[in-house]
Coordinates of C-alpha atoms in Angstrom, one line a residue:
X1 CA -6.5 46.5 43.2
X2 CA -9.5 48.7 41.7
X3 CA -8.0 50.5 38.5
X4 CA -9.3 51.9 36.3
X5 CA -7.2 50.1 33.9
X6 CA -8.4 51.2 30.4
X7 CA -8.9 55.0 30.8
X8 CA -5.6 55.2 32.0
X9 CA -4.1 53.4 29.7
X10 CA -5.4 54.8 26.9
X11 CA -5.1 58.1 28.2
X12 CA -1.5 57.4 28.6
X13 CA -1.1 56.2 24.7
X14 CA -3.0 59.2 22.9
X15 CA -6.5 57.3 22.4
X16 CA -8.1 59.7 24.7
X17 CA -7.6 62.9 26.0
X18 CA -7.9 61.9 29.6
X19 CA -8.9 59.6 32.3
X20 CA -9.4 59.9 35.7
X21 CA -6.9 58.3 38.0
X22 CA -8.2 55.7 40.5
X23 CA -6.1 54.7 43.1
X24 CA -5.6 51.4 43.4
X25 CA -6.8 49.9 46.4
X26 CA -4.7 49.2 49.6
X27 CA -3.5 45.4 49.5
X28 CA -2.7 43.5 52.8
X29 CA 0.5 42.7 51.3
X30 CA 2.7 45.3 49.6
X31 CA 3.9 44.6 46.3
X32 CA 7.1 44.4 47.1
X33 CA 6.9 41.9 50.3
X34 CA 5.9 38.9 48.1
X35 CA 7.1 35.8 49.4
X36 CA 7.3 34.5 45.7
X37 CA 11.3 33.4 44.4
X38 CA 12.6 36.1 41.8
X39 CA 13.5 34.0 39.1
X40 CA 9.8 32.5 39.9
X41 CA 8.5 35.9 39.4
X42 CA 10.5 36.5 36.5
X43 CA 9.0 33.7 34.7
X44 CA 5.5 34.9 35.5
X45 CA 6.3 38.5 34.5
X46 CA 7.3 37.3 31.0
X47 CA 4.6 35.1 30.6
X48 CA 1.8 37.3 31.5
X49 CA 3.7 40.2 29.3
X50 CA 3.6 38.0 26.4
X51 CA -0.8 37.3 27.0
X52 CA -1.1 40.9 27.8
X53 CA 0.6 41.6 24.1
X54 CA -1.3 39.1 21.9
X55 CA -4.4 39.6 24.0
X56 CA -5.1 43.5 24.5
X57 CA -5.0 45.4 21.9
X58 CA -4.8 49.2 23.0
X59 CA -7.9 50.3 21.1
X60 CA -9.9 47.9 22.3
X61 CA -9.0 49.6 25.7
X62 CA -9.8 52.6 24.6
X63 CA -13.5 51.3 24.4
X64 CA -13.8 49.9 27.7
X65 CA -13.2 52.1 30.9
X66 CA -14.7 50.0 33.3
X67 CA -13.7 46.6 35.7
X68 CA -14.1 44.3 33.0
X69 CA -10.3 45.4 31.7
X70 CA -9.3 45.2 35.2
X71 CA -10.3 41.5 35.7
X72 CA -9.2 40.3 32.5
X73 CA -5.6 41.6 33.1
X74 CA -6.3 39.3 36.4
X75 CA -7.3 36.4 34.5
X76 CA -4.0 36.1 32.8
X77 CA -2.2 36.9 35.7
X78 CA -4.6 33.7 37.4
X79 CA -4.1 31.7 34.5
X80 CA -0.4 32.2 34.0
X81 CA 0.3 30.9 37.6
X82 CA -1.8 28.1 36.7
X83 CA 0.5 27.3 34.0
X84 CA 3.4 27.6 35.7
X85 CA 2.0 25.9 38.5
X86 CA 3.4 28.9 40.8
X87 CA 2.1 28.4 44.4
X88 CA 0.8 32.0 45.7
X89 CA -1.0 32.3 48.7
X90 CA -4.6 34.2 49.0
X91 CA -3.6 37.1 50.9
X92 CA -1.0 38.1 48.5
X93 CA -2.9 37.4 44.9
X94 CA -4.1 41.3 44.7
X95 CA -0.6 42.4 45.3
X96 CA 0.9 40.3 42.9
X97 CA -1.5 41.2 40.5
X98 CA -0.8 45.1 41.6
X99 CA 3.0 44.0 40.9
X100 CA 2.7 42.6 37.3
X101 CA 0.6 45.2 36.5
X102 CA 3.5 47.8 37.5
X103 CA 5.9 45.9 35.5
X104 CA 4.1 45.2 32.9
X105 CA 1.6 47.9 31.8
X106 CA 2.6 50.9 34.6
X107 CA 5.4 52.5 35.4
X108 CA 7.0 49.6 37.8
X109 CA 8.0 51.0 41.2
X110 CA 6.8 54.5 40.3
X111 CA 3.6 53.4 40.1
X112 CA 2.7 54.1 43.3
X113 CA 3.8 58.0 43.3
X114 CA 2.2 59.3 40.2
X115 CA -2.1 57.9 42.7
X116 CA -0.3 60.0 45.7
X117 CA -1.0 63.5 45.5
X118 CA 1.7 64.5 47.9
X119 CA 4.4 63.7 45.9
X120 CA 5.9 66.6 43.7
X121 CA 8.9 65.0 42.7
X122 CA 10.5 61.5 42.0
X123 CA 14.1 61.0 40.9
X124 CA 16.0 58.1 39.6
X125 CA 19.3 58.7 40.5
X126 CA 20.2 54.9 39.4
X127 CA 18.5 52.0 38.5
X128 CA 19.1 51.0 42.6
X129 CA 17.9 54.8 43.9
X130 CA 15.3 56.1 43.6
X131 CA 14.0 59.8 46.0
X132 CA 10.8 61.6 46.2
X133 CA 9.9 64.8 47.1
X134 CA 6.4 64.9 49.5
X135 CA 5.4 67.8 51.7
X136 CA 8.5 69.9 50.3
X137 CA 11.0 67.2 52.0
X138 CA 13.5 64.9 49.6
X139 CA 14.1 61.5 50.7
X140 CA 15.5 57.8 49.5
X141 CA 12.8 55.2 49.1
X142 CA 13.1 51.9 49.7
X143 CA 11.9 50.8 46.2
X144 CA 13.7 50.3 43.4
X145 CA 14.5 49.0 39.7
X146 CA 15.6 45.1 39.6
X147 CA 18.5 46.4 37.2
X148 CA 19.6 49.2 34.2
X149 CA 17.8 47.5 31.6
X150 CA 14.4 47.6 33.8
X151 CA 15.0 50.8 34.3
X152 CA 15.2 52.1 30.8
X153 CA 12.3 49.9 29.7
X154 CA 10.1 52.0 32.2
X155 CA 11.6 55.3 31.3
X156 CA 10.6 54.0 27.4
X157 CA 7.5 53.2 28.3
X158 CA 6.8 56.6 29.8
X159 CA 7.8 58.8 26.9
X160 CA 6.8 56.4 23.9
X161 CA 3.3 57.9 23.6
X162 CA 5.0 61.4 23.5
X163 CA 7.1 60.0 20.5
X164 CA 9.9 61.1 22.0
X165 CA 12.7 58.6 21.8
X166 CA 16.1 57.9 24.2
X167 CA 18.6 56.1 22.6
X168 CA 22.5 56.6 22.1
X169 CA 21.5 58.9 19.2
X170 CA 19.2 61.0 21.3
X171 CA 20.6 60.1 25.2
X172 CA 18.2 62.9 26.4
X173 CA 14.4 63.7 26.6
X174 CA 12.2 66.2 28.1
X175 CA 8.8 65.2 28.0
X176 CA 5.3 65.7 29.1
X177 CA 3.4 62.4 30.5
X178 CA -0.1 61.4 30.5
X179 CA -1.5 63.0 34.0
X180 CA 0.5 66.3 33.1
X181 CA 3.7 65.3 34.9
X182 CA 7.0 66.6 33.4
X183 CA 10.4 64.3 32.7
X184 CA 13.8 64.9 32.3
X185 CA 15.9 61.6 31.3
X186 CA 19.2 61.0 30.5
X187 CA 21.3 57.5 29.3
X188 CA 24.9 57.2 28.6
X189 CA 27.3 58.4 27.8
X190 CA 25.2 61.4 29.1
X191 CA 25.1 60.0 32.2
X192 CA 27.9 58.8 33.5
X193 CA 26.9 56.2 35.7
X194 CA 23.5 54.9 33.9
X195 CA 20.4 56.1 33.7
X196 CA 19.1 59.3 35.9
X197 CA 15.8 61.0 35.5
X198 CA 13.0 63.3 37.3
X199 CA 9.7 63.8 37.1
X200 CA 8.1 67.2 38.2
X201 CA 4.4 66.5 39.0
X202 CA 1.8 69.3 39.6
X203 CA -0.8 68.9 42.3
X204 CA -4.2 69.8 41.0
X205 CA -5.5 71.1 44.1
X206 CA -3.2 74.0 44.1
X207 CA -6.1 76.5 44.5
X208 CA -5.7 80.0 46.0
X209 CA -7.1 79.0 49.2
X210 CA -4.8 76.3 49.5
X211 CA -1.8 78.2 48.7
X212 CA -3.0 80.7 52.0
X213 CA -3.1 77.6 53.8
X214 CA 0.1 76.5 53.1
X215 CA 1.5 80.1 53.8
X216 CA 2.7 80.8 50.4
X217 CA 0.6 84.0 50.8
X218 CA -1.4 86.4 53.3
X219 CA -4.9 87.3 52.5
X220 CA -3.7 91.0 52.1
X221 CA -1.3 90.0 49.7
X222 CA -3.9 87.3 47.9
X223 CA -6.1 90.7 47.5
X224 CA -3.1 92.6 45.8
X225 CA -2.5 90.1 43.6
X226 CA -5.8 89.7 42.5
X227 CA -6.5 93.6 41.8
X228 CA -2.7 93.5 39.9
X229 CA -3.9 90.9 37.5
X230 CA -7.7 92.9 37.1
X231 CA -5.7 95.8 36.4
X232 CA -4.0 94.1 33.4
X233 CA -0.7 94.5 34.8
X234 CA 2.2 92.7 33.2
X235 CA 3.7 90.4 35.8
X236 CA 6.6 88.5 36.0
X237 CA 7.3 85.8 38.2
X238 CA 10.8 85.0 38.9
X239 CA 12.7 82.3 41.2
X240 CA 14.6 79.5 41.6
X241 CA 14.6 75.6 40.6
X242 CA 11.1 74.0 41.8
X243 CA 10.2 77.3 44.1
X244 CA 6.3 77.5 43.0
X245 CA 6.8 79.7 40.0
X246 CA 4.2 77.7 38.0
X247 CA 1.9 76.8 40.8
X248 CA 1.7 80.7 41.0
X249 CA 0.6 81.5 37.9
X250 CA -1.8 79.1 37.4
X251 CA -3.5 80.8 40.3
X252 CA -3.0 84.6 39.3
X253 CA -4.0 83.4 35.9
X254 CA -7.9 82.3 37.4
X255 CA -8.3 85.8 38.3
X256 CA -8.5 87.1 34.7
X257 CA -11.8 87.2 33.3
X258 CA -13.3 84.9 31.4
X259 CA -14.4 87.0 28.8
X260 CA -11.0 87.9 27.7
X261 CA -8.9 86.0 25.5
X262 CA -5.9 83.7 26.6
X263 CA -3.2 82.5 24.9
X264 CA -0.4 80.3 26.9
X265 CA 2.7 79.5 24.9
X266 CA 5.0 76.4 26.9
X267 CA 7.8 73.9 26.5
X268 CA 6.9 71.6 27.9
X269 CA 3.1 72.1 28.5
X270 CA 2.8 72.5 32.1
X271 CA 0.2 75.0 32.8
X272 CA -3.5 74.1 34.1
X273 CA -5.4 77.1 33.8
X274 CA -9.1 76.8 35.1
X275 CA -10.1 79.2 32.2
X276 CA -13.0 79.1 30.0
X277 CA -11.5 81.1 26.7
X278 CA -8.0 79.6 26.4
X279 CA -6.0 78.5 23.5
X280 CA -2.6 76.3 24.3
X281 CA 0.5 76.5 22.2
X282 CA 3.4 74.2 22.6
X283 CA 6.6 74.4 21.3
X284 CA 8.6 71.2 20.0
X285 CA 11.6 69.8 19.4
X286 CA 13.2 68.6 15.8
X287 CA 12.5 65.1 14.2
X288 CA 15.6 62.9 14.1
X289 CA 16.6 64.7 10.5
X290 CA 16.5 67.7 12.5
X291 CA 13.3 68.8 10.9
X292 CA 10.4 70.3 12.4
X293 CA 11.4 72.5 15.1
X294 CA 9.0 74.7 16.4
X295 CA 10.0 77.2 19.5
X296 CA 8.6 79.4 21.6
X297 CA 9.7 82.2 19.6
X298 CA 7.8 80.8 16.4
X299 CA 4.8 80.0 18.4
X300 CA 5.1 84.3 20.2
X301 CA 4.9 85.3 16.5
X302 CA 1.9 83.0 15.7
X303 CA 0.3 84.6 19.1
X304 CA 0.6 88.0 18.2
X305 CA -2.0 87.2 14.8
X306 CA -4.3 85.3 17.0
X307 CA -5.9 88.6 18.3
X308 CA -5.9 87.5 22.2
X309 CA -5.9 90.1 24.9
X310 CA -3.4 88.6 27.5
X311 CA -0.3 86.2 26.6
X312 CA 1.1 83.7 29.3
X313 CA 4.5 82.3 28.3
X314 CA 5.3 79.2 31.1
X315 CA 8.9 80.2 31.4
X316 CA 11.3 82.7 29.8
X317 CA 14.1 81.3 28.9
X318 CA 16.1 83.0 25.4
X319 CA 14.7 85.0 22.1
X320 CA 10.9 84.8 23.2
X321 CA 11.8 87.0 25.8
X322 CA 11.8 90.5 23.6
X323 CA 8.7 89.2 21.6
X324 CA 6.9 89.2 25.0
X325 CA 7.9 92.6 26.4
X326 CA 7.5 93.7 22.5
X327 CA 3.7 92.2 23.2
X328 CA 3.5 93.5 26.9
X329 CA 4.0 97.2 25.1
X330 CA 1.7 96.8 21.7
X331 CA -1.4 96.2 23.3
X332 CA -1.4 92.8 25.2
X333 CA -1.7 94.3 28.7
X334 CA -2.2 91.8 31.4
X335 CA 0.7 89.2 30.3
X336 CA 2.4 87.4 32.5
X337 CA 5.6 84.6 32.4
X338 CA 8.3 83.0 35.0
X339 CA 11.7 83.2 34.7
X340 CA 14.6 81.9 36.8
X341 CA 16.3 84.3 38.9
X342 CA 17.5 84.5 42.6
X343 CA 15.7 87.6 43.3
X344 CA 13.7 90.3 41.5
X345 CA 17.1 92.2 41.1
X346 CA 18.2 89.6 39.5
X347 CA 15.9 88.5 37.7
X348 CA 15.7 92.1 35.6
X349 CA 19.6 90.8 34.4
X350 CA 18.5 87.5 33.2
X351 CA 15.7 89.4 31.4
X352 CA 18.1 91.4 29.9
X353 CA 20.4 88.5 29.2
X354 CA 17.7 86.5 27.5
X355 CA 16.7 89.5 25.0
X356 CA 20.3 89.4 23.6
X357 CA 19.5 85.6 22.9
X358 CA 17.1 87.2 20.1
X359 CA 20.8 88.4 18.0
X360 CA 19.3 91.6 17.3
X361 CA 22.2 93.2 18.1
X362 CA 20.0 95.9 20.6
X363 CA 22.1 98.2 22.6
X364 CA 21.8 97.5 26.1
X365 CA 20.5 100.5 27.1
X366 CA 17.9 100.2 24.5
X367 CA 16.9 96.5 26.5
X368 CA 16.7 97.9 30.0
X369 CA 14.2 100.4 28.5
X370 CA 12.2 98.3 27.1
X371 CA 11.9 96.0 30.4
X372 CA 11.2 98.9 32.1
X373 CA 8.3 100.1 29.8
X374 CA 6.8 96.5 29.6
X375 CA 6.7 95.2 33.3
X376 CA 5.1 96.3 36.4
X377 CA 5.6 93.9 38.9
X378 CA 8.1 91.2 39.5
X379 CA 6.8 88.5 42.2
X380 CA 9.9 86.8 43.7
X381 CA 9.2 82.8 44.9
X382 CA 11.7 80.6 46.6
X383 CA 11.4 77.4 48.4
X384 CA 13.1 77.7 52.0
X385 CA 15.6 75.4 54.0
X386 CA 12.6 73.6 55.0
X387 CA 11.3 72.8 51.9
X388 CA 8.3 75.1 52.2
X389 CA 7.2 77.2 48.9
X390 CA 6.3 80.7 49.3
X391 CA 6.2 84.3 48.4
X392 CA 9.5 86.4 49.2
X393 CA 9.0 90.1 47.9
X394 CA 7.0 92.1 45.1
X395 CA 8.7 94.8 43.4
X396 CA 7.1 97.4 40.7
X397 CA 9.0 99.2 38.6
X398 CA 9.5 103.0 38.6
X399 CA 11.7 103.9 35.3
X400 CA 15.0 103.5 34.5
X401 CA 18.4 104.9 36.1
X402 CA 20.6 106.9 33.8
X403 CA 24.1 107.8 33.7
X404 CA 25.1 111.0 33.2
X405 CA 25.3 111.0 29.7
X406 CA 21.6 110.0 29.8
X407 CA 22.4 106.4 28.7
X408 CA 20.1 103.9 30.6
X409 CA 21.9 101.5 32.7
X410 CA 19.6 99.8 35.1
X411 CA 15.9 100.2 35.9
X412 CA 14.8 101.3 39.0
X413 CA 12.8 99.1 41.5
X414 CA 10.4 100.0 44.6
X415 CA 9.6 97.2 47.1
X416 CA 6.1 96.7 48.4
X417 CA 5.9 93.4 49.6
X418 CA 8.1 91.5 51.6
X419 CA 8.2 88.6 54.0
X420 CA 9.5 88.8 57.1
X421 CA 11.0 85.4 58.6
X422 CA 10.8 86.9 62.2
X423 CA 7.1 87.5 62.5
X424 CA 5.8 84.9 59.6
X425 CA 4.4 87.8 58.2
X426 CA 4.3 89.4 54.7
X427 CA 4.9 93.4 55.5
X428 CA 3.9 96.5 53.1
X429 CA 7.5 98.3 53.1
X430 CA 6.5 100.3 50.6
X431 CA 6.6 104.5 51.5
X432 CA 4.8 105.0 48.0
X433 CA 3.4 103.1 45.7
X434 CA 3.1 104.6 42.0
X435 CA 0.4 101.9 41.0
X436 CA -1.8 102.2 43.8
X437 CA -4.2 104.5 41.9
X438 CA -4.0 101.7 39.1
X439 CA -4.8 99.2 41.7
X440 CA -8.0 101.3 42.9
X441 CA -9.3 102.3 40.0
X442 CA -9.4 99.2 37.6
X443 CA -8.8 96.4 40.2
X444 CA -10.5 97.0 42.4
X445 CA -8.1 97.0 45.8
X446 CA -9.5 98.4 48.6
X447 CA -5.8 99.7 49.9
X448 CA -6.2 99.7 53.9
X449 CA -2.9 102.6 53.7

């Protein structure tokens, strides 16, 4: 094992703003093929926790981001079997050292998956079941918690520096870990048959060029895209459940200048935007007296003073929703946001749904028009029966449809882009295309129709 112990650590607890993340080093035995008893084990565990807590103190970590933290986490491990006079063979010292560094200081048997880029999710469905996610395919692993209370010590340890807590009075958290990674946990009596969580990680070699490789995209629709966003056109990016939506916009979002102003508003933080002039807002959740709330509506107020020239909200999700097409239509051209929706069709109703969240009692035909004044495009994600992530259709929007009585009841949608599961193609099915001279003009698309 090779870590590097103390930047991760401290990164981890809020000492430093980040540390790289060294994988450990492959052992010739795994960590979980010790030939070492369990109650032996045990023994050894609680020992070298107990060193570990009078010996290392955190901000001494902080200090040191080399091997020496590594090999005096190895020393007590060394010096504890010395003790206890527990017989360990050679070959299997660095993965017992790996082990009790899990348990004691990482993340147990999740260890592993937050040094493997491949994996986008894990899940604990119970203590005994645990299931990743890698390459866009969900399967059991054969690791697992030795029991509840393990469990919930490890699910503690990964939100305490967030200072979020999960206890009977709060039996859920959402939180953002230490290498960006987002949790969801529940305990009883929330969860009915113990504790269940899952962790969304974000690779950070989701590039543009990557997503063309992994046929999210065509070059033809990458160049689009790209002229959309330098055209300050307000995009939304709808979908469902894990289909890309954020992975998306991070990468439309490195197409806008750097000279103009960003401001991303999230809950949780998920967003890693390779930008150089970029301030990050996030919103957060009351105290336990139920004081100190501040939501993404509070923080779309705040953003609207702060004089930047495009807004990115992560993910639409109630009220903030008509403070964003408000901003979309006073001057903040260029915004973009996700929401959740199964198509962009749909995803125009949730919009609408989510304004009447704001309780300002707005007629509906009054919403639609205002949707339909504020967005151009909506970019529809899914994630397919094979688990592969990619573009489904782009839609701009032409107006509104009226009834006869000239109320607005629905607004109007042209498809350009859509991909066509025959051919593994993406196809222009557009027969015109109002914002093509848009597109020309100010971003620059050389339009081959």
């Amino acid at each position: 094992m090779d870590l590097t112990l103390i930047g991760t650590l401290a990164a981890r607890d809020g000492l430093i703003t980040s540390a790289p993340l060294v994988k450990p080093k492959a052992s010739t035995t795994k960590r979980d093929d010790l030939s070492i008893d369990r109650e032996i084990y045990a023994k050894l565990r609680a020992h070298v926790q107990e060193t570990a807590r009078r010996q290392m103190r955190l901000d001494e970590m902080a200090q040191s981001r080399d091997a020496v933290a590594r090999n005096r986490f190895k020393s007590m491990v060394l010096q504890a079997v010395r003790d206890l006079d527990v017989r360990v063979a050679v070959t299997e010292t660095e993965a017992l050292v790996q082990k009790l560094y899990d348990d004691i200081l990482g993340f147990g048997p999740l260890e592993k998956y937050f040094f493997d880029p491949d994996v986008t999710e894990i899940k604990i469905l119970r203590w005994d079941h645990i299931r990743i996610e890698k390459h866009g395919r969900e399967f059991r692993v054969e690791d697992r918690f030795e029991n509840e209370e393990h469990a919930r010590n490890v699910v503690d340890r990964m939100i305490a520096p967030t200072g979020r807590r999960l206890d009977l009075a709060n039996p859920r958290v959402n939180a953002r870990l230490f290498d960006g990674s987002r949790l969801i946990a529940h305990i009883p009596p929330v969860a009915v048959e113990g504790i269940t969580a899952t962790i969304r990680r974000f690779r950070k070699d989701m590039t543009v060029e990557n997503l063309m490789k992994r046929g999210v995209m065509s070059p033809e629709v990458l160049e689009f895209l790209k002229a959309a966003v330098r055209a300050r056109m307000n995009i939304i990016i709808s979908g469902g459940t894990s289909s890309g939506k954020t992975t998306l916009l991070n990468c439309l979002a490195s197409f806008i200048p750097d000279e103009e102003s960003l401001i991303t508003i999230e809950d949780p933080a998920e967003l890693q935007l390779q930008h150089d002039n970029v301030r990050r807002l996030e919103a957060r959740p009351a105290n336990l007296e139920g004081q100190g709330a501040v939501t993404q509506r509070d923080l779309m107020v705040d953003a609207l003073r702060m004089a930047p020239k495009r807004i990115i909200i992560g993910e639409c999700r109630a009220g903030e929703t008509f403070d964003m097409l408000q901003a979309m239509n006073t001057g903040h051209a260029g915004s973009m946001s996700t929401a959740h929706a199964n198509s962009a069709r749909h995803c125009i109703r949730r919009l609408a749904n989510m304004v009447q969240m704001a309780e300002l009692d707005l007629p509906y035909d009054a919403i639609i028009d205002q949707i339909a004044d504020a967005i151009n495009l909506i970019i529809h994600v899914l994630k397919d029966r094979d688990g592969r992530r990619r573009l489904d259709h782009i839609v701009e929007i032409l107006g509104v449809k009226r009834s006869v009585d000239g109320r607005s009841v629905d607004v109007e949608l042209n498809e350009l882009w859509r991909y066509d599961p025959e051919t593994g193609t993406f196809v222009w099915t557009a027969k015109e295309c109002r914002c093509r001279e848009t597109l020309v003009r100010d971003g620059g698309w050389r339009c081959p129709w």
